[in-house]
């Protein structure tokens, strides 16, 4: 059930590293294997399935910086 998925949120941290100021949303989804390809990343973002800082994010290349929180399909990623 959808309710069950919401209860079992997987929380994780993505470390930017000192040489990067941000990571693009589509790149993050692909990098941590939440989607299989860049095209799939664009599709789920366009479909309004990705939440950034509590709001639906439709910008495919939205720059995520330290402190931002992204949620997609039961996985919550905090950028550090």
C-alpha positions as MATLAB code, in Angstrom:
seq = 'XXXXXXXXXXXXXXXXXXXXXXXXXXXXXXXXXXXXXXXXXXXXXXXXXXXXXXXXXXXXXXXXXXXXXXXXXXXXXXXX';
ca = [
       0.000    0.000    0.000;
       1.072    3.583   -0.541;
       0.735    4.292    3.181;
       3.191    1.507    3.991;
       5.754    2.982    1.608;
       5.498    6.372    3.294;
       6.142    4.814    6.694;
       9.279    3.019    5.563;
      11.227    5.982    4.239;
      14.859    5.210    3.475;
      17.033    8.105    4.606;
      20.484    8.635    3.213;
      23.152   11.273    2.838;
      24.900   12.326   -0.351;
      28.237   14.006    0.262;
      29.112   16.629   -2.329;
      32.773   16.726   -1.472;
      34.792   19.907   -1.226;
      35.432   20.311   -4.958;
      31.710   20.497   -5.852;
      29.375   23.341   -4.923;
      26.227   21.544   -6.129;
      24.889   18.518   -7.987;
      22.187   18.649  -10.648;
      18.971   16.855   -9.676;
      18.928   14.590  -12.747;
      22.568   13.641  -12.142;
      21.908   12.799   -8.489;
      19.014   10.449   -9.338;
      21.223    8.604  -11.825;
      24.352    8.608   -9.662;
      22.661    6.934   -6.708;
      20.824    4.511   -9.015;
      17.279    5.645   -8.212;
      16.735    5.675  -11.987;
      18.425    3.716  -14.745;
      19.215    6.547  -17.135;
      19.281   10.279  -17.654;
      16.147    9.986  -19.786;
      14.336    8.207  -16.962;
      15.519   10.904  -14.526;
      14.047   13.602  -16.781;
      10.766   11.679  -17.080;
      10.206   11.254  -13.326;
      11.102   14.921  -12.688;
       8.739   16.113  -15.453;
       6.000   13.883  -13.998;
       6.294   15.677  -10.656;
       7.537   12.587   -8.812;
      10.538   14.292   -7.192;
      10.294   16.493   -4.107;
      13.024   18.984   -3.171;
      12.820   20.761    0.184;
       9.165   19.810    0.572;
       7.962   20.946   -2.852;
       7.536   19.241   -6.214;
      10.591   20.092   -8.346;
      10.145   20.252  -12.118;
      13.585   21.657  -13.055;
      15.598   18.727  -14.385;
      18.945   20.357  -13.662;
      17.944   21.972  -10.367;
      21.161   22.646   -8.437;
      21.110   20.820   -5.121;
      23.433   22.255   -2.502;
      24.423   21.446    1.069;
      21.337   21.180    3.260;
      18.888   20.438    0.440;
      16.630   17.402    0.868;
      15.359   15.366   -2.094;
      12.661   12.700   -1.872;
      11.834   10.175   -4.589;
       9.819    6.960   -4.238;
      10.382    6.421   -0.530;
      14.031    7.517   -0.505;
      15.062   10.727    1.212;
      18.509   12.079    0.363;
      20.081   14.945    2.288;
      22.906   16.792    0.519;
      25.990   17.401    2.669;
];
